[in-house]
Amino acid sequence: MRAALVSCSVAFCACASIAARDLPTGTSAQLLVVRSPSWESTRGELRRYRRASAGWQQLGDPIAVNLGKNGLGWGRGLHGGPLGTPEKREGDGRAPAGVFALGPAFGIATAAPGGSALSWLQASATLECVDDPGSPHYNQILDSSQVSRRDWTSSELLRRPDELYDLALVVQHNQSPAQAGAGSCIFLHVWKAERPTVGCTSMERESLSALLGWLDPAALPRLVQLPEAEYQRLREPWHLP
């Protein structure tokens, strides 16, 4: 009987592991969850969670965030492609909805904020993110001084005269490989007052700095970003908090 119980226990663990692996959040132990009132909302709230033995546990208070000036649209991430409409496109002013891996972080400092274990890129004057859908480098961050031939006509400089990218975290939307025109250069970054973004998610500098100090690459952190109705629809099948 004891051997049978052990065998069943092992089988249950294996099944649970396979189920977790097949979820968009996978085996992540850290989640950033952004929920907005509707697809068109330009504001939302971010909550952070860690996986505990009893399930997801919320840490701290909600953080106010700005979204795209036209709200949210289905992006391309760990959930696969768009699950309906609206669909995120280049230049549409929507932040991507779905589930996304995170990192690296970047900013003007020579190193990440104290305590952060995330990979860090210093935003030099030549660090760019290519947003030209016709370029083979579309949706890539690169040092343009190290590229032999500039094959793009537009990009975002990651060292800006304003404070928006003084501290930022890459949202891995539309990658591996990037689909031309599906949206590029998506970040969590510092907000300017409480203005909507052109497609990113922004917040107060202090809040972002605290998140970067908390996120642990070993915990496979993920961003879940959804309007409330979609969150409630997908909460159970995706095993969300």
PDB file of C-alpha atoms in Angstrom:
ATOM      1  CA  MET A   1       0.000   0.000   0.000  1.00  0.00           C
ATOM      2  CA  ARG A   2       2.812   2.436   0.904  1.00  0.00           C
ATOM      3  CA  ALA A   3       4.551   1.736  -2.417  1.00  0.00           C
ATOM      4  CA  ALA A   4       1.284   2.334  -4.259  1.00  0.00           C
ATOM      5  CA  LEU A   5       0.782   5.654  -2.475  1.00  0.00           C
ATOM      6  CA  VAL A   6       4.303   6.765  -3.339  1.00  0.00           C
ATOM      7  CA  SER A   7       3.770   5.748  -6.965  1.00  0.00           C
ATOM      8  CA  CYS A   8       0.513   7.711  -7.156  1.00  0.00           C
ATOM      9  CA  SER A   9       2.173  10.716  -5.556  1.00  0.00           C
ATOM     10  CA  VAL A  10       4.997  10.687  -8.078  1.00  0.00           C
ATOM     11  CA  ALA A  11       2.516  10.338 -10.936  1.00  0.00           C
ATOM     12  CA  PHE A  12       0.454  13.264  -9.613  1.00  0.00           C
ATOM     13  CA  CYS A  13       3.557  15.461  -9.360  1.00  0.00           C
ATOM     14  CA  ALA A  14       4.554  14.573 -12.907  1.00  0.00           C
ATOM     15  CA  CYS A  15       1.077  15.421 -14.200  1.00  0.00           C
ATOM     16  CA  ALA A  16       1.030  18.693 -12.274  1.00  0.00           C
ATOM     17  CA  SER A  17       4.438  19.579 -13.702  1.00  0.00           C
ATOM     18  CA  ILE A  18       3.296  18.857 -17.253  1.00  0.00           C
ATOM     19  CA  ALA A  19       0.137  20.937 -16.713  1.00  0.00           C
ATOM     20  CA  ALA A  20       2.169  23.878 -15.395  1.00  0.00           C
ATOM     21  CA  ARG A  21       4.604  23.629 -18.288  1.00  0.00           C
ATOM     22  CA  ASP A  22       1.739  23.874 -20.770  1.00  0.00           C
ATOM     23  CA  LEU A  23       0.258  27.024 -19.224  1.00  0.00           C
ATOM     24  CA  PRO A  24       1.212  30.459 -20.648  1.00  0.00           C
ATOM     25  CA  THR A  25       2.799  31.320 -17.296  1.00  0.00           C
ATOM     26  CA  GLY A  26       4.673  27.993 -17.294  1.00  0.00           C
ATOM     27  CA  THR A  27       6.525  27.275 -14.057  1.00  0.00           C
ATOM     28  CA  SER A  28       7.027  30.938 -13.240  1.00  0.00           C
ATOM     29  CA  ALA A  29       7.235  31.767  -9.532  1.00  0.00           C
ATOM     30  CA  GLN A  30       6.765  35.533 -10.009  1.00  0.00           C
ATOM     31  CA  LEU A  31       3.960  37.330 -11.811  1.00  0.00           C
ATOM     32  CA  LEU A  32       3.300  40.971 -12.594  1.00  0.00           C
ATOM     33  CA  VAL A  33      -0.419  41.243 -13.341  1.00  0.00           C
ATOM     34  CA  VAL A  34      -1.823  44.359 -15.025  1.00  0.00           C
ATOM     35  CA  ARG A  35      -5.601  44.647 -15.276  1.00  0.00           C
ATOM     36  CA  SER A  36      -7.508  47.458 -16.956  1.00  0.00           C
ATOM     37  CA  PRO A  37     -11.251  48.220 -16.974  1.00  0.00           C
ATOM     38  CA  SER A  38     -11.633  47.701 -20.754  1.00  0.00           C
ATOM     39  CA  TRP A  39      -9.762  47.348 -24.044  1.00  0.00           C
ATOM     40  CA  GLU A  40      -9.882  51.118 -24.514  1.00  0.00           C
ATOM     41  CA  SER A  41      -8.726  52.052 -20.991  1.00  0.00           C
ATOM     42  CA  THR A  42      -5.486  54.013 -20.746  1.00  0.00           C
ATOM     43  CA  ARG A  43      -5.033  53.312 -17.033  1.00  0.00           C
ATOM     44  CA  GLY A  44      -4.719  50.123 -15.036  1.00  0.00           C
ATOM     45  CA  GLU A  45      -3.336  48.559 -11.875  1.00  0.00           C
ATOM     46  CA  LEU A  46      -0.317  46.298 -11.499  1.00  0.00           C
ATOM     47  CA  ARG A  47      -0.151  43.674  -8.754  1.00  0.00           C
ATOM     48  CA  ARG A  48       2.790  41.404  -8.030  1.00  0.00           C
ATOM     49  CA  TYR A  49       2.505  37.780  -6.955  1.00  0.00           C
ATOM     50  CA  ARG A  50       4.802  34.984  -5.897  1.00  0.00           C
ATOM     51  CA  ARG A  51       4.010  31.306  -6.073  1.00  0.00           C
ATOM     52  CA  ALA A  52       3.489  29.751  -2.636  1.00  0.00           C
ATOM     53  CA  SER A  53       2.520  26.225  -1.586  1.00  0.00           C
ATOM     54  CA  ALA A  54      -1.129  27.285  -1.442  1.00  0.00           C
ATOM     55  CA  GLY A  55      -1.037  29.095  -4.792  1.00  0.00           C
ATOM     56  CA  TRP A  56      -0.358  32.667  -5.854  1.00  0.00           C
ATOM     57  CA  GLN A  57       0.242  35.146  -3.019  1.00  0.00           C
ATOM     58  CA  GLN A  58      -0.094  38.892  -3.588  1.00  0.00           C
ATOM     59  CA  LEU A  59       2.704  41.096  -2.264  1.00  0.00           C
ATOM     60  CA  GLY A  60       2.380  44.793  -1.499  1.00  0.00           C
ATOM     61  CA  ASP A  61      -0.199  47.277  -2.719  1.00  0.00           C
ATOM     62  CA  PRO A  62      -1.454  47.743  -6.287  1.00  0.00           C
ATOM     63  CA  ILE A  63       0.621  50.094  -8.470  1.00  0.00           C
ATOM     64  CA  ALA A  64      -1.086  52.589 -10.785  1.00  0.00           C
ATOM     65  CA  VAL A  65       0.100  52.296 -14.395  1.00  0.00           C
ATOM     66  CA  ASN A  66      -0.464  54.047 -17.709  1.00  0.00           C
ATOM     67  CA  LEU A  67      -1.219  51.993 -20.816  1.00  0.00           C
ATOM     68  CA  GLY A  68      -1.302  52.858 -24.513  1.00  0.00           C
ATOM     69  CA  LYS A  69      -3.202  55.946 -25.638  1.00  0.00           C
ATOM     70  CA  ASN A  70      -5.620  53.575 -27.397  1.00  0.00           C
ATOM     71  CA  GLY A  71      -5.679  50.973 -24.619  1.00  0.00           C
ATOM     72  CA  LEU A  72      -4.710  47.324 -25.144  1.00  0.00           C
ATOM     73  CA  GLY A  73      -4.566  44.953 -28.107  1.00  0.00           C
ATOM     74  CA  TRP A  74      -3.744  41.240 -28.285  1.00  0.00           C
ATOM     75  CA  GLY A  75       0.009  40.809 -28.585  1.00  0.00           C
ATOM     76  CA  ARG A  76       2.321  37.916 -29.368  1.00  0.00           C
ATOM     77  CA  GLY A  77       3.880  36.188 -26.383  1.00  0.00           C
ATOM     78  CA  LEU A  78       3.824  33.035 -24.291  1.00  0.00           C
ATOM     79  CA  HIS A  79       0.064  32.704 -24.861  1.00  0.00           C
ATOM     80  CA  GLY A  80       0.736  32.407 -28.594  1.00  0.00           C
ATOM     81  CA  GLY A  81      -0.699  34.919 -31.047  1.00  0.00           C
ATOM     82  CA  PRO A  82      -3.766  37.143 -30.798  1.00  0.00           C
ATOM     83  CA  LEU A  83      -6.824  35.466 -29.260  1.00  0.00           C
ATOM     84  CA  GLY A  84      -9.277  37.820 -30.936  1.00  0.00           C
ATOM     85  CA  THR A  85      -9.548  41.538 -31.563  1.00  0.00           C
ATOM     86  CA  PRO A  86      -8.257  44.161 -31.169  1.00  0.00           C
ATOM     87  CA  GLU A  87      -4.845  42.975 -32.321  1.00  0.00           C
ATOM     88  CA  LYS A  88      -1.636  44.839 -31.497  1.00  0.00           C
ATOM     89  CA  ARG A  89      -0.005  46.445 -34.568  1.00  0.00           C
ATOM     90  CA  GLU A  90       2.976  48.718 -35.117  1.00  0.00           C
ATOM     91  CA  GLY A  91       2.126  52.335 -34.324  1.00  0.00           C
ATOM     92  CA  ASP A  92      -1.448  51.645 -33.158  1.00  0.00           C
ATOM     93  CA  GLY A  93      -1.000  53.236 -29.731  1.00  0.00           C
ATOM     94  CA  ARG A  94      -1.981  50.022 -27.918  1.00  0.00           C
ATOM     95  CA  ALA A  95      -0.027  48.161 -25.255  1.00  0.00           C
ATOM     96  CA  PRO A  96       0.081  44.377 -25.818  1.00  0.00           C
ATOM     97  CA  ALA A  97      -2.326  42.085 -23.974  1.00  0.00           C
ATOM     98  CA  GLY A  98      -1.331  38.528 -23.093  1.00  0.00           C
ATOM     99  CA  VAL A  99       1.464  36.795 -21.192  1.00  0.00           C
ATOM    100  CA  PHE A 100       5.083  37.817 -21.725  1.00  0.00           C
ATOM    101  CA  ALA A 101       8.573  36.994 -20.496  1.00  0.00           C
ATOM    102  CA  LEU A 102      10.591  39.918 -19.112  1.00  0.00           C
ATOM    103  CA  GLY A 103      14.110  41.295 -19.460  1.00  0.00           C
ATOM    104  CA  PRO A 104      16.679  42.560 -19.820  1.00  0.00           C
ATOM    105  CA  ALA A 105      16.434  45.851 -17.905  1.00  0.00           C
ATOM    106  CA  PHE A 106      18.108  49.024 -19.115  1.00  0.00           C
ATOM    107  CA  GLY A 107      18.657  52.653 -18.159  1.00  0.00           C
ATOM    108  CA  ILE A 108      21.121  55.507 -17.950  1.00  0.00           C
ATOM    109  CA  ALA A 109      23.028  54.156 -14.944  1.00  0.00           C
ATOM    110  CA  THR A 110      26.099  51.988 -15.348  1.00  0.00           C
ATOM    111  CA  ALA A 111      24.477  49.180 -13.356  1.00  0.00           C
ATOM    112  CA  ALA A 112      21.028  47.985 -12.338  1.00  0.00           C
ATOM    113  CA  PRO A 113      19.380  49.428  -9.210  1.00  0.00           C
ATOM    114  CA  GLY A 114      20.760  48.027  -5.986  1.00  0.00           C
ATOM    115  CA  GLY A 115      19.759  44.447  -5.344  1.00  0.00           C
ATOM    116  CA  SER A 116      18.548  43.722  -8.892  1.00  0.00           C
ATOM    117  CA  ALA A 117      19.652  40.393 -10.374  1.00  0.00           C
ATOM    118  CA  LEU A 118      18.279  41.203 -13.837  1.00  0.00           C
ATOM    119  CA  SER A 119      20.547  41.469 -16.872  1.00  0.00           C
ATOM    120  CA  TRP A 120      21.334  45.152 -17.477  1.00  0.00           C
ATOM    121  CA  LEU A 121      22.032  47.284 -20.544  1.00  0.00           C
ATOM    122  CA  GLN A 122      23.375  50.798 -20.131  1.00  0.00           C
ATOM    123  CA  ALA A 123      21.529  53.145 -22.470  1.00  0.00           C
ATOM    124  CA  SER A 124      24.396  54.670 -24.423  1.00  0.00           C
ATOM    125  CA  ALA A 125      23.880  57.246 -27.182  1.00  0.00           C
ATOM    126  CA  THR A 126      24.020  54.450 -29.785  1.00  0.00           C
ATOM    127  CA  LEU A 127      21.734  51.902 -28.101  1.00  0.00           C
ATOM    128  CA  GLU A 128      18.596  51.639 -30.234  1.00  0.00           C
ATOM    129  CA  CYS A 129      15.467  49.537 -30.660  1.00  0.00           C
ATOM    130  CA  VAL A 130      14.532  49.084 -34.302  1.00  0.00           C
ATOM    131  CA  ASP A 131      10.856  49.764 -35.096  1.00  0.00           C
ATOM    132  CA  ASP A 132      11.095  49.610 -38.895  1.00  0.00           C
ATOM    133  CA  PRO A 133       9.005  46.543 -39.983  1.00  0.00           C
ATOM    134  CA  GLY A 134      11.028  46.305 -43.201  1.00  0.00           C
ATOM    135  CA  SER A 135      14.320  45.733 -41.403  1.00  0.00           C
ATOM    136  CA  PRO A 136      15.762  42.292 -40.574  1.00  0.00           C
ATOM    137  CA  HIS A 137      16.598  43.900 -37.198  1.00  0.00           C
ATOM    138  CA  TYR A 138      12.936  44.720 -36.485  1.00  0.00           C
ATOM    139  CA  ASN A 139      12.123  44.669 -32.747  1.00  0.00           C
ATOM    140  CA  GLN A 140      15.770  44.177 -31.776  1.00  0.00           C
ATOM    141  CA  ILE A 141      17.814  46.234 -29.322  1.00  0.00           C
ATOM    142  CA  LEU A 142      21.310  46.831 -30.650  1.00  0.00           C
ATOM    143  CA  ASP A 143      24.300  49.118 -30.494  1.00  0.00           C
ATOM    144  CA  SER A 144      24.196  50.834 -33.873  1.00  0.00           C
ATOM    145  CA  SER A 145      27.921  51.610 -33.677  1.00  0.00           C
ATOM    146  CA  GLN A 146      28.568  47.854 -33.876  1.00  0.00           C
ATOM    147  CA  VAL A 147      26.385  47.242 -36.951  1.00  0.00           C
ATOM    148  CA  SER A 148      28.227  47.236 -40.274  1.00  0.00           C
ATOM    149  CA  ARG A 149      25.227  48.317 -42.362  1.00  0.00           C
ATOM    150  CA  ARG A 150      22.270  50.328 -41.082  1.00  0.00           C
ATOM    151  CA  ASP A 151      19.286  48.643 -42.737  1.00  0.00           C
ATOM    152  CA  TRP A 152      16.469  50.432 -40.889  1.00  0.00           C
ATOM    153  CA  THR A 153      14.818  53.813 -41.430  1.00  0.00           C
ATOM    154  CA  SER A 154      13.381  54.296 -37.929  1.00  0.00           C
ATOM    155  CA  SER A 155      14.255  53.310 -34.372  1.00  0.00           C
ATOM    156  CA  GLU A 156      13.895  54.401 -30.757  1.00  0.00           C
ATOM    157  CA  LEU A 157      16.966  55.754 -29.034  1.00  0.00           C
ATOM    158  CA  LEU A 158      17.130  54.239 -25.564  1.00  0.00           C
ATOM    159  CA  ARG A 159      19.004  57.215 -24.149  1.00  0.00           C
ATOM    160  CA  ARG A 160      16.399  59.978 -24.242  1.00  0.00           C
ATOM    161  CA  PRO A 161      16.410  63.628 -23.193  1.00  0.00           C
ATOM    162  CA  ASP A 162      13.314  63.025 -21.034  1.00  0.00           C
ATOM    163  CA  GLU A 163      13.195  60.628 -18.069  1.00  0.00           C
ATOM    164  CA  LEU A 164      11.050  57.878 -19.603  1.00  0.00           C
ATOM    165  CA  TYR A 165      13.868  55.421 -20.255  1.00  0.00           C
ATOM    166  CA  ASP A 166      16.054  56.383 -17.327  1.00  0.00           C
ATOM    167  CA  LEU A 167      14.865  53.031 -15.967  1.00  0.00           C
ATOM    168  CA  ALA A 168      13.065  50.399 -18.047  1.00  0.00           C
ATOM    169  CA  LEU A 169      12.407  46.682 -18.485  1.00  0.00           C
ATOM    170  CA  VAL A 170      11.946  44.910 -21.809  1.00  0.00           C
ATOM    171  CA  VAL A 171       8.608  43.145 -22.348  1.00  0.00           C
ATOM    172  CA  GLN A 172       9.301  40.208 -24.674  1.00  0.00           C
ATOM    173  CA  HIS A 173       6.441  40.855 -27.075  1.00  0.00           C
ATOM    174  CA  ASN A 174       6.598  39.677 -30.721  1.00  0.00           C
ATOM    175  CA  GLN A 175       9.931  37.909 -30.515  1.00  0.00           C
ATOM    176  CA  SER A 176      11.597  34.694 -31.769  1.00  0.00           C
ATOM    177  CA  PRO A 177      11.023  35.562 -34.533  1.00  0.00           C
ATOM    178  CA  ALA A 178       9.427  38.981 -34.770  1.00  0.00           C
ATOM    179  CA  GLN A 179       6.480  39.262 -37.137  1.00  0.00           C
ATOM    180  CA  ALA A 180       6.794  42.393 -39.259  1.00  0.00           C
ATOM    181  CA  GLY A 181       4.262  45.029 -38.262  1.00  0.00           C
ATOM    182  CA  ALA A 182       2.997  43.213 -35.152  1.00  0.00           C
ATOM    183  CA  GLY A 183       4.525  45.762 -32.757  1.00  0.00           C
ATOM    184  CA  SER A 184       7.976  46.470 -31.399  1.00  0.00           C
ATOM    185  CA  CYS A 185      10.014  48.038 -28.611  1.00  0.00           C
ATOM    186  CA  ILE A 186       7.626  47.360 -25.726  1.00  0.00           C
ATOM    187  CA  PHE A 187       8.837  48.234 -22.231  1.00  0.00           C
ATOM    188  CA  LEU A 188       7.842  48.860 -18.653  1.00  0.00           C
ATOM    189  CA  HIS A 189       9.222  52.349 -18.079  1.00  0.00           C
ATOM    190  CA  VAL A 190       9.037  55.512 -16.000  1.00  0.00           C
ATOM    191  CA  TRP A 191       5.920  57.597 -16.524  1.00  0.00           C
ATOM    192  CA  LYS A 192       5.646  61.276 -17.319  1.00  0.00           C
ATOM    193  CA  ALA A 193       2.880  62.514 -15.035  1.00  0.00           C
ATOM    194  CA  GLU A 194      -0.122  60.272 -15.729  1.00  0.00           C
ATOM    195  CA  ARG A 195      -0.134  60.455 -19.515  1.00  0.00           C
ATOM    196  CA  PRO A 196      -0.899  57.424 -21.715  1.00  0.00           C
ATOM    197  CA  THR A 197       1.987  55.875 -23.646  1.00  0.00           C
ATOM    198  CA  VAL A 198       2.365  55.040 -27.327  1.00  0.00           C
ATOM    199  CA  GLY A 199       2.297  51.297 -26.554  1.00  0.00           C
ATOM    200  CA  CYS A 200       4.239  50.609 -23.369  1.00  0.00           C
ATOM    201  CA  THR A 201       3.240  50.371 -19.695  1.00  0.00           C
ATOM    202  CA  SER A 202       4.552  53.127 -17.431  1.00  0.00           C
ATOM    203  CA  MET A 203       4.599  53.866 -13.712  1.00  0.00           C
ATOM    204  CA  GLU A 204       6.312  55.969 -11.055  1.00  0.00           C
ATOM    205  CA  ARG A 205      10.082  55.604 -10.953  1.00  0.00           C
ATOM    206  CA  GLU A 206      10.081  54.419  -7.331  1.00  0.00           C
ATOM    207  CA  SER A 207       7.581  51.666  -8.125  1.00  0.00           C
ATOM    208  CA  LEU A 208       9.560  50.469 -11.131  1.00  0.00           C
ATOM    209  CA  SER A 209      12.828  50.511  -9.191  1.00  0.00           C
ATOM    210  CA  ALA A 210      11.237  48.380  -6.462  1.00  0.00           C
ATOM    211  CA  LEU A 211       9.960  45.891  -9.058  1.00  0.00           C
ATOM    212  CA  LEU A 212      13.396  45.562 -10.638  1.00  0.00           C
ATOM    213  CA  GLY A 213      14.896  44.877  -7.216  1.00  0.00           C
ATOM    214  CA  TRP A 214      12.284  42.183  -6.530  1.00  0.00           C
ATOM    215  CA  LEU A 215      12.270  40.324  -9.852  1.00  0.00           C
ATOM    216  CA  ASP A 216      14.495  37.261  -9.944  1.00  0.00           C
ATOM    217  CA  PRO A 217      15.484  35.755 -13.319  1.00  0.00           C
ATOM    218  CA  ALA A 218      15.675  32.330 -11.668  1.00  0.00           C
ATOM    219  CA  ALA A 219      11.956  32.631 -10.843  1.00  0.00           C
ATOM    220  CA  LEU A 220      11.090  33.068 -14.557  1.00  0.00           C
ATOM    221  CA  PRO A 221       9.072  36.261 -14.003  1.00  0.00           C
ATOM    222  CA  ARG A 222       6.147  36.909 -16.337  1.00  0.00           C
ATOM    223  CA  LEU A 223       3.919  39.857 -17.198  1.00  0.00           C
ATOM    224  CA  VAL A 224       0.188  39.146 -17.534  1.00  0.00           C
ATOM    225  CA  GLN A 225      -1.632  42.128 -19.043  1.00  0.00           C
ATOM    226  CA  LEU A 226      -5.361  41.948 -19.767  1.00  0.00           C
ATOM    227  CA  PRO A 227      -8.596  43.953 -19.641  1.00  0.00           C
ATOM    228  CA  GLU A 228     -10.805  42.839 -16.756  1.00  0.00           C
ATOM    229  CA  ALA A 229     -13.343  40.826 -18.777  1.00  0.00           C
ATOM    230  CA  GLU A 230     -10.572  38.825 -20.479  1.00  0.00           C
ATOM    231  CA  TYR A 231      -8.805  38.316 -17.175  1.00  0.00           C
ATOM    232  CA  GLN A 232     -11.933  36.815 -15.640  1.00  0.00           C
ATOM    233  CA  ARG A 233     -12.508  34.619 -18.721  1.00  0.00           C
ATOM    234  CA  LEU A 234      -8.940  33.269 -18.686  1.00  0.00           C
ATOM    235  CA  ARG A 235      -8.326  33.211 -14.945  1.00  0.00           C
ATOM    236  CA  GLU A 236      -9.233  29.562 -14.437  1.00  0.00           C
ATOM    237  CA  PRO A 237      -7.841  27.992 -17.639  1.00  0.00           C
ATOM    238  CA  TRP A 238      -4.573  29.910 -17.265  1.00  0.00           C
ATOM    239  CA  HIS A 239      -4.415  29.337 -13.463  1.00  0.00           C
ATOM    240  CA  LEU A 240      -4.030  33.065 -12.769  1.00  0.00           C
ATOM    241  CA  PRO A 241      -4.210  34.599  -9.267  1.00  0.00           C
TER     242      PRO A 241
END
